[in-house]
Amino acid sequence: MSPEIISSPQNPRIKRLRRLSTGKDPDEEWFLLEGRSVIREALGRGWELEAIYHTAGRGIPTAATTSLQVSEKVMQSVSTLDQSPGILAVARKHYARMEEISLKGRSLLLAGIQDPGNLGALLRSAAAFGVSTVLSSPGTAHFYNPKVVRAAMGAMFQLQLCENVKAGDLATLLDENQAELIVADSGSGEDPRSLSRQGKYVLALGHETLGVSREFRALAKRQVRIPISSATQSLNVAVAGSILLYELA
């Protein structure tokens, strides 16, 4: 017997997918994943999937999750991409609470980074260079914004994520874990190649124009900058952050 195909845009499940695709509700427990590779990565890392939606002819990565077939038109109507890959999943968000976090090696604080593409790229670099924990301050784009998820390319499944971290929270975390805060600054600071790679530290990256806030700066033991040509005013924050993570790794 052929599986039932959801073809109505008014189907309650499809309406919910469209709502999730906007990413406008940061309190929502679930988010969308698009594409076979990121769905497989989520499954491999043990993340909970509520359901997988697919068009005809798309193989499902697992039989352990509810799978529902939808029409091409319906799939495109809920996709966040210009050309849908034909498969998406609803996954549960994972957040770490401050009291659960134990800093190991290098961690990252994203303070006031509002562009989702930059935030997602930084998550990808964080995973690539051995970061275990990524914190974000109020005013930073949400980790599960659809554009962040897309730019991260599955990197978030490897990271411990914690949002809305305030300066007082970070001060306690640094003290409890005997860790150091290093602030990236485009105007002044040490060459990252001169810093010791020993011990635990949190690298703070801020708004491209405003930088890291005064409250976080007050907690920092060091500032670091990337030497660049005088003909260039600054680097994109995702590029700068990736270079610093590599140099400090």
mmCIF file of C-alpha atoms in Angstrom:
data_model
loop_
_atom_site.group_PDB
_atom_site.id
_atom_site.type_symbol
_atom_site.label_atom_id
_atom_site.label_comp_id
_atom_site.label_asym_id
_atom_site.label_seq_id
_atom_site.Cartn_x
_atom_site.Cartn_y
_atom_site.Cartn_z
ATOM 1 C CA MET A 1 0.000 0.000 0.000
ATOM 2 C CA SER A 2 1.397 3.411 -1.002
ATOM 3 C CA PRO A 3 2.208 5.825 1.814
ATOM 4 C CA GLU A 4 -0.139 8.755 2.273
ATOM 5 C CA ILE A 5 1.316 11.916 0.734
ATOM 6 C CA ILE A 6 0.692 15.238 2.463
ATOM 7 C CA SER A 7 -0.183 17.642 -0.343
ATOM 8 C CA SER A 8 -2.267 20.329 1.347
ATOM 9 C CA PRO A 9 -0.526 23.510 2.556
ATOM 10 C CA GLN A 10 -3.306 23.751 5.155
ATOM 11 C CA ASN A 11 -2.363 20.479 6.818
ATOM 12 C CA PRO A 12 -1.676 21.230 10.532
ATOM 13 C CA ARG A 13 1.774 19.630 10.336
ATOM 14 C CA ILE A 14 2.713 21.782 7.357
ATOM 15 C CA LYS A 15 1.461 24.941 9.028
ATOM 16 C CA ARG A 16 3.710 24.123 11.978
ATOM 17 C CA LEU A 17 6.696 23.538 9.692
ATOM 18 C CA ARG A 18 6.160 26.947 8.091
ATOM 19 C CA ARG A 19 6.102 28.523 11.535
ATOM 20 C CA LEU A 20 9.314 26.737 12.525
ATOM 21 C CA SER A 21 10.964 27.800 9.266
ATOM 22 C CA THR A 22 10.734 31.467 10.275
ATOM 23 C CA GLY A 23 12.751 30.908 13.455
ATOM 24 C CA LYS A 24 11.001 33.899 15.013
ATOM 25 C CA ASP A 25 10.150 32.258 18.323
ATOM 26 C CA PRO A 26 13.348 31.740 20.381
ATOM 27 C CA ASP A 27 11.309 29.960 23.066
ATOM 28 C CA GLU A 28 10.188 27.244 20.642
ATOM 29 C CA GLU A 29 11.603 23.840 21.662
ATOM 30 C CA TRP A 30 12.022 22.535 18.112
ATOM 31 C CA PHE A 31 13.817 23.685 14.961
ATOM 32 C CA LEU A 32 14.202 22.627 11.329
ATOM 33 C CA LEU A 33 17.109 20.759 9.763
ATOM 34 C CA GLU A 34 17.356 20.592 5.982
ATOM 35 C CA GLY A 35 19.400 18.119 3.985
ATOM 36 C CA ARG A 36 20.439 14.495 4.378
ATOM 37 C CA SER A 37 23.970 15.175 5.667
ATOM 38 C CA VAL A 38 22.943 17.407 8.596
ATOM 39 C CA ILE A 39 20.090 15.059 9.515
ATOM 40 C CA ARG A 40 22.494 12.127 9.526
ATOM 41 C CA GLU A 41 24.944 14.141 11.654
ATOM 42 C CA ALA A 42 22.205 14.953 14.186
ATOM 43 C CA LEU A 43 21.209 11.297 14.401
ATOM 44 C CA GLY A 44 24.831 10.221 14.776
ATOM 45 C CA ARG A 45 25.284 12.621 17.688
ATOM 46 C CA GLY A 46 22.152 11.357 19.440
ATOM 47 C CA TRP A 47 19.928 14.401 18.942
ATOM 48 C CA GLU A 48 16.196 13.841 19.190
ATOM 49 C CA LEU A 49 14.221 14.076 15.946
ATOM 50 C CA GLU A 50 10.470 14.406 16.158
ATOM 51 C CA ALA A 51 9.870 13.526 12.501
ATOM 52 C CA ILE A 52 11.463 13.494 9.060
ATOM 53 C CA TYR A 53 9.594 14.913 6.054
ATOM 54 C CA HIS A 54 10.610 13.933 2.532
ATOM 55 C CA THR A 55 9.491 13.974 -1.074
ATOM 56 C CA ALA A 56 9.140 10.887 -3.283
ATOM 57 C CA GLY A 57 12.308 8.921 -3.919
ATOM 58 C CA ARG A 58 14.282 10.331 -1.008
ATOM 59 C CA GLY A 59 15.822 7.642 1.166
ATOM 60 C CA ILE A 60 15.384 8.088 4.908
ATOM 61 C CA PRO A 61 18.555 7.999 7.092
ATOM 62 C CA THR A 62 16.814 5.923 9.781
ATOM 63 C CA ALA A 63 13.701 3.867 10.339
ATOM 64 C CA ALA A 64 13.657 4.781 14.050
ATOM 65 C CA THR A 65 12.056 8.180 13.457
ATOM 66 C CA THR A 66 8.569 8.949 12.157
ATOM 67 C CA SER A 67 8.801 9.731 8.435
ATOM 68 C CA LEU A 68 6.154 11.492 6.382
ATOM 69 C CA GLN A 69 6.049 11.952 2.635
ATOM 70 C CA VAL A 70 5.005 15.339 1.263
ATOM 71 C CA SER A 71 4.503 16.700 -2.223
ATOM 72 C CA GLU A 72 7.240 18.681 -3.971
ATOM 73 C CA LYS A 73 5.091 21.824 -3.776
ATOM 74 C CA VAL A 74 4.519 21.469 -0.042
ATOM 75 C CA MET A 75 8.216 20.778 0.598
ATOM 76 C CA GLN A 76 9.260 23.898 -1.282
ATOM 77 C CA SER A 77 6.679 25.964 0.616
ATOM 78 C CA VAL A 78 8.312 25.156 3.983
ATOM 79 C CA SER A 79 11.947 25.099 2.884
ATOM 80 C CA THR A 80 14.251 27.944 3.889
ATOM 81 C CA LEU A 81 16.285 27.362 0.711
ATOM 82 C CA ASP A 82 15.644 28.533 -2.836
ATOM 83 C CA GLN A 83 15.911 24.920 -3.946
ATOM 84 C CA SER A 84 14.798 22.418 -1.338
ATOM 85 C CA PRO A 85 16.940 19.271 -0.881
ATOM 86 C CA GLY A 86 13.701 17.303 -0.566
ATOM 87 C CA ILE A 87 14.203 16.197 3.004
ATOM 88 C CA LEU A 88 13.971 17.973 6.343
ATOM 89 C CA ALA A 89 13.570 17.079 9.984
ATOM 90 C CA VAL A 90 12.139 18.605 13.123
ATOM 91 C CA ALA A 91 14.791 18.392 15.865
ATOM 92 C CA ARG A 92 14.739 19.335 19.533
ATOM 93 C CA LYS A 93 16.970 22.241 20.556
ATOM 94 C CA HIS A 94 19.780 21.529 22.999
ATOM 95 C CA TYR A 95 20.867 24.193 25.473
ATOM 96 C CA ALA A 96 23.283 23.843 28.353
ATOM 97 C CA ARG A 97 22.481 25.588 31.629
ATOM 98 C CA MET A 98 25.242 27.633 33.218
ATOM 99 C CA GLU A 99 25.373 25.352 36.254
ATOM 100 C CA GLU A 100 25.973 22.351 33.975
ATOM 101 C CA ILE A 101 28.917 23.815 32.088
ATOM 102 C CA SER A 102 32.433 22.619 32.786
ATOM 103 C CA LEU A 103 34.981 24.472 30.656
ATOM 104 C CA LYS A 104 37.537 22.277 28.905
ATOM 105 C CA GLY A 105 40.432 23.744 26.959
ATOM 106 C CA ARG A 106 39.185 26.524 24.686
ATOM 107 C CA SER A 107 35.694 27.997 24.643
ATOM 108 C CA LEU A 108 34.064 30.856 22.753
ATOM 109 C CA LEU A 109 31.917 33.814 23.800
ATOM 110 C CA LEU A 110 29.911 35.529 21.045
ATOM 111 C CA ALA A 111 28.952 38.936 22.402
ATOM 112 C CA GLY A 112 26.644 41.016 20.242
ATOM 113 C CA ILE A 113 27.162 39.226 16.915
ATOM 114 C CA GLN A 114 23.859 39.822 15.158
ATOM 115 C CA ASP A 115 24.439 38.484 11.649
ATOM 116 C CA PRO A 116 23.205 34.852 11.503
ATOM 117 C CA GLY A 117 25.593 33.931 8.692
ATOM 118 C CA ASN A 118 28.605 35.077 10.708
ATOM 119 C CA LEU A 119 27.349 33.292 13.803
ATOM 120 C CA GLY A 120 26.842 30.026 11.934
ATOM 121 C CA ALA A 121 30.284 30.281 10.336
ATOM 122 C CA LEU A 122 31.843 30.802 13.767
ATOM 123 C CA LEU A 123 30.098 27.697 15.112
ATOM 124 C CA ARG A 124 31.566 25.757 12.211
ATOM 125 C CA SER A 125 35.060 27.070 12.930
ATOM 126 C CA ALA A 126 34.622 26.433 16.649
ATOM 127 C CA ALA A 127 33.907 22.760 15.996
ATOM 128 C CA ALA A 128 36.823 22.549 13.552
ATOM 129 C CA PHE A 129 39.356 23.961 16.014
ATOM 130 C CA GLY A 130 38.437 21.979 19.103
ATOM 131 C CA VAL A 131 36.126 24.353 20.958
ATOM 132 C CA SER A 132 33.861 22.498 23.376
ATOM 133 C CA THR A 133 31.543 25.271 24.606
ATOM 134 C CA VAL A 134 30.050 28.318 22.862
ATOM 135 C CA LEU A 135 28.357 30.991 24.945
ATOM 136 C CA SER A 136 26.376 33.958 23.649
ATOM 137 C CA SER A 137 25.331 37.204 25.283
ATOM 138 C CA PRO A 138 21.939 38.923 25.091
ATOM 139 C CA GLY A 139 21.698 40.771 21.779
ATOM 140 C CA THR A 140 23.437 38.002 19.842
ATOM 141 C CA ALA A 141 21.586 36.105 17.090
ATOM 142 C CA HIS A 142 19.964 32.908 18.329
ATOM 143 C CA PHE A 143 21.845 29.661 17.745
ATOM 144 C CA TYR A 144 18.790 28.016 16.165
ATOM 145 C CA ASN A 145 17.906 30.786 13.743
ATOM 146 C CA PRO A 146 17.425 28.975 10.375
ATOM 147 C CA LYS A 147 20.260 30.976 8.766
ATOM 148 C CA VAL A 148 22.597 30.113 11.640
ATOM 149 C CA VAL A 149 21.711 26.420 11.379
ATOM 150 C CA ARG A 150 22.317 26.474 7.627
ATOM 151 C CA ALA A 151 25.689 28.269 7.908
ATOM 152 C CA ALA A 152 26.855 26.000 10.750
ATOM 153 C CA MET A 153 26.581 22.920 8.503
ATOM 154 C CA GLY A 154 25.902 20.561 11.415
ATOM 155 C CA ALA A 155 28.683 21.944 13.650
ATOM 156 C CA MET A 156 26.252 22.736 16.466
ATOM 157 C CA PHE A 157 25.745 19.023 17.102
ATOM 158 C CA GLN A 158 29.339 18.877 18.369
ATOM 159 C CA LEU A 159 29.107 21.874 20.700
ATOM 160 C CA GLN A 160 27.739 22.727 24.123
ATOM 161 C CA LEU A 161 25.614 25.853 23.542
ATOM 162 C CA CYS A 162 24.429 28.377 26.117
ATOM 163 C CA GLU A 163 22.546 31.609 25.325
ATOM 164 C CA ASN A 164 21.867 34.858 27.198
ATOM 165 C CA VAL A 165 25.047 34.737 29.270
ATOM 166 C CA LYS A 166 25.575 37.951 31.249
ATOM 167 C CA ALA A 167 28.865 39.320 32.577
ATOM 168 C CA GLY A 168 28.101 38.174 36.135
ATOM 169 C CA ASP A 169 27.348 34.647 34.898
ATOM 170 C CA LEU A 170 30.615 34.538 32.995
ATOM 171 C CA ALA A 171 32.600 35.843 35.960
ATOM 172 C CA THR A 172 31.302 32.967 38.088
ATOM 173 C CA LEU A 173 31.993 30.418 35.343
ATOM 174 C CA LEU A 174 35.560 31.641 34.852
ATOM 175 C CA ASP A 175 36.239 31.564 38.587
ATOM 176 C CA GLU A 176 34.777 28.094 39.112
ATOM 177 C CA ASN A 177 36.739 26.660 36.190
ATOM 178 C CA GLN A 178 39.969 28.616 36.747
ATOM 179 C CA ALA A 179 39.697 29.873 33.184
ATOM 180 C CA GLU A 180 40.873 33.092 31.530
ATOM 181 C CA LEU A 181 38.926 35.463 29.278
ATOM 182 C CA ILE A 182 40.718 36.750 26.169
ATOM 183 C CA VAL A 183 39.009 39.564 24.252
ATOM 184 C CA ALA A 184 39.525 40.041 20.512
ATOM 185 C CA ASP A 185 40.106 43.688 19.643
ATOM 186 C CA SER A 186 40.840 45.130 16.216
ATOM 187 C CA GLY A 187 42.618 48.164 17.665
ATOM 188 C CA SER A 188 45.023 46.824 20.270
ATOM 189 C CA GLY A 189 46.222 43.647 21.892
ATOM 190 C CA GLU A 190 48.825 40.918 21.685
ATOM 191 C CA ASP A 191 49.696 38.933 18.601
ATOM 192 C CA PRO A 192 47.830 35.598 19.039
ATOM 193 C CA ARG A 193 50.969 33.690 18.064
ATOM 194 C CA SER A 194 52.667 34.944 21.228
ATOM 195 C CA LEU A 195 50.069 33.567 23.635
ATOM 196 C CA SER A 196 50.493 30.340 25.554
ATOM 197 C CA ARG A 197 48.176 27.515 24.502
ATOM 198 C CA GLN A 198 48.168 26.081 28.007
ATOM 199 C CA GLY A 199 45.267 26.267 30.460
ATOM 200 C CA LYS A 200 41.588 27.016 29.952
ATOM 201 C CA TYR A 201 40.403 30.129 28.220
ATOM 202 C CA VAL A 202 37.324 31.739 26.679
ATOM 203 C CA LEU A 203 37.850 33.820 23.536
ATOM 204 C CA ALA A 204 35.358 36.702 23.304
ATOM 205 C CA LEU A 205 34.312 38.072 19.905
ATOM 206 C CA GLY A 206 32.066 41.110 19.678
ATOM 207 C CA HIS A 207 30.048 43.324 17.370
ATOM 208 C CA GLU A 208 32.066 44.306 14.278
ATOM 209 C CA THR A 209 31.589 48.027 14.963
ATOM 210 C CA LEU A 210 31.142 48.218 18.737
ATOM 211 C CA GLY A 211 33.357 45.332 19.774
ATOM 212 C CA VAL A 212 32.981 43.462 23.067
ATOM 213 C CA SER A 213 30.999 45.358 25.729
ATOM 214 C CA ARG A 214 32.661 47.108 28.668
ATOM 215 C CA GLU A 215 31.103 44.621 31.138
ATOM 216 C CA PHE A 216 32.807 41.652 29.502
ATOM 217 C CA ARG A 217 36.052 43.516 28.880
ATOM 218 C CA ALA A 218 36.326 44.148 32.619
ATOM 219 C CA LEU A 219 36.678 40.387 33.137
ATOM 220 C CA ALA A 220 39.454 39.920 30.575
ATOM 221 C CA LYS A 221 43.060 39.249 31.479
ATOM 222 C CA ARG A 222 44.265 39.832 27.914
ATOM 223 C CA GLN A 223 43.359 41.343 24.585
ATOM 224 C CA VAL A 224 44.397 39.894 21.257
ATOM 225 C CA ARG A 225 44.460 41.331 17.760
ATOM 226 C CA ILE A 226 45.351 40.106 14.274
ATOM 227 C CA PRO A 227 48.076 42.155 12.583
ATOM 228 C CA ILE A 228 46.693 43.298 9.204
ATOM 229 C CA SER A 229 47.669 45.716 6.461
ATOM 230 C CA SER A 230 47.171 49.387 7.273
ATOM 231 C CA ALA A 231 45.218 49.649 4.027
ATOM 232 C CA THR A 232 42.441 47.521 5.561
ATOM 233 C CA GLN A 233 40.397 48.816 8.460
ATOM 234 C CA SER A 234 39.154 45.491 9.852
ATOM 235 C CA LEU A 235 38.243 41.887 9.122
ATOM 236 C CA ASN A 236 34.838 40.262 9.007
ATOM 237 C CA VAL A 237 34.163 38.850 12.485
ATOM 238 C CA ALA A 238 33.737 35.276 11.222
ATOM 239 C CA VAL A 239 37.070 35.476 9.391
ATOM 240 C CA ALA A 240 38.846 37.102 12.329
ATOM 241 C CA GLY A 241 37.371 34.636 14.811
ATOM 242 C CA SER A 242 38.380 31.679 12.664
ATOM 243 C CA ILE A 243 41.964 32.941 12.384
ATOM 244 C CA LEU A 244 42.205 33.467 16.141
ATOM 245 C CA LEU A 245 40.752 30.039 16.906
ATOM 246 C CA TYR A 246 43.294 28.460 14.584
ATOM 247 C CA GLU A 247 46.230 30.382 16.061
ATOM 248 C CA LEU A 248 45.146 29.595 19.624
ATOM 249 C CA ALA A 249 44.421 25.920 18.926
#
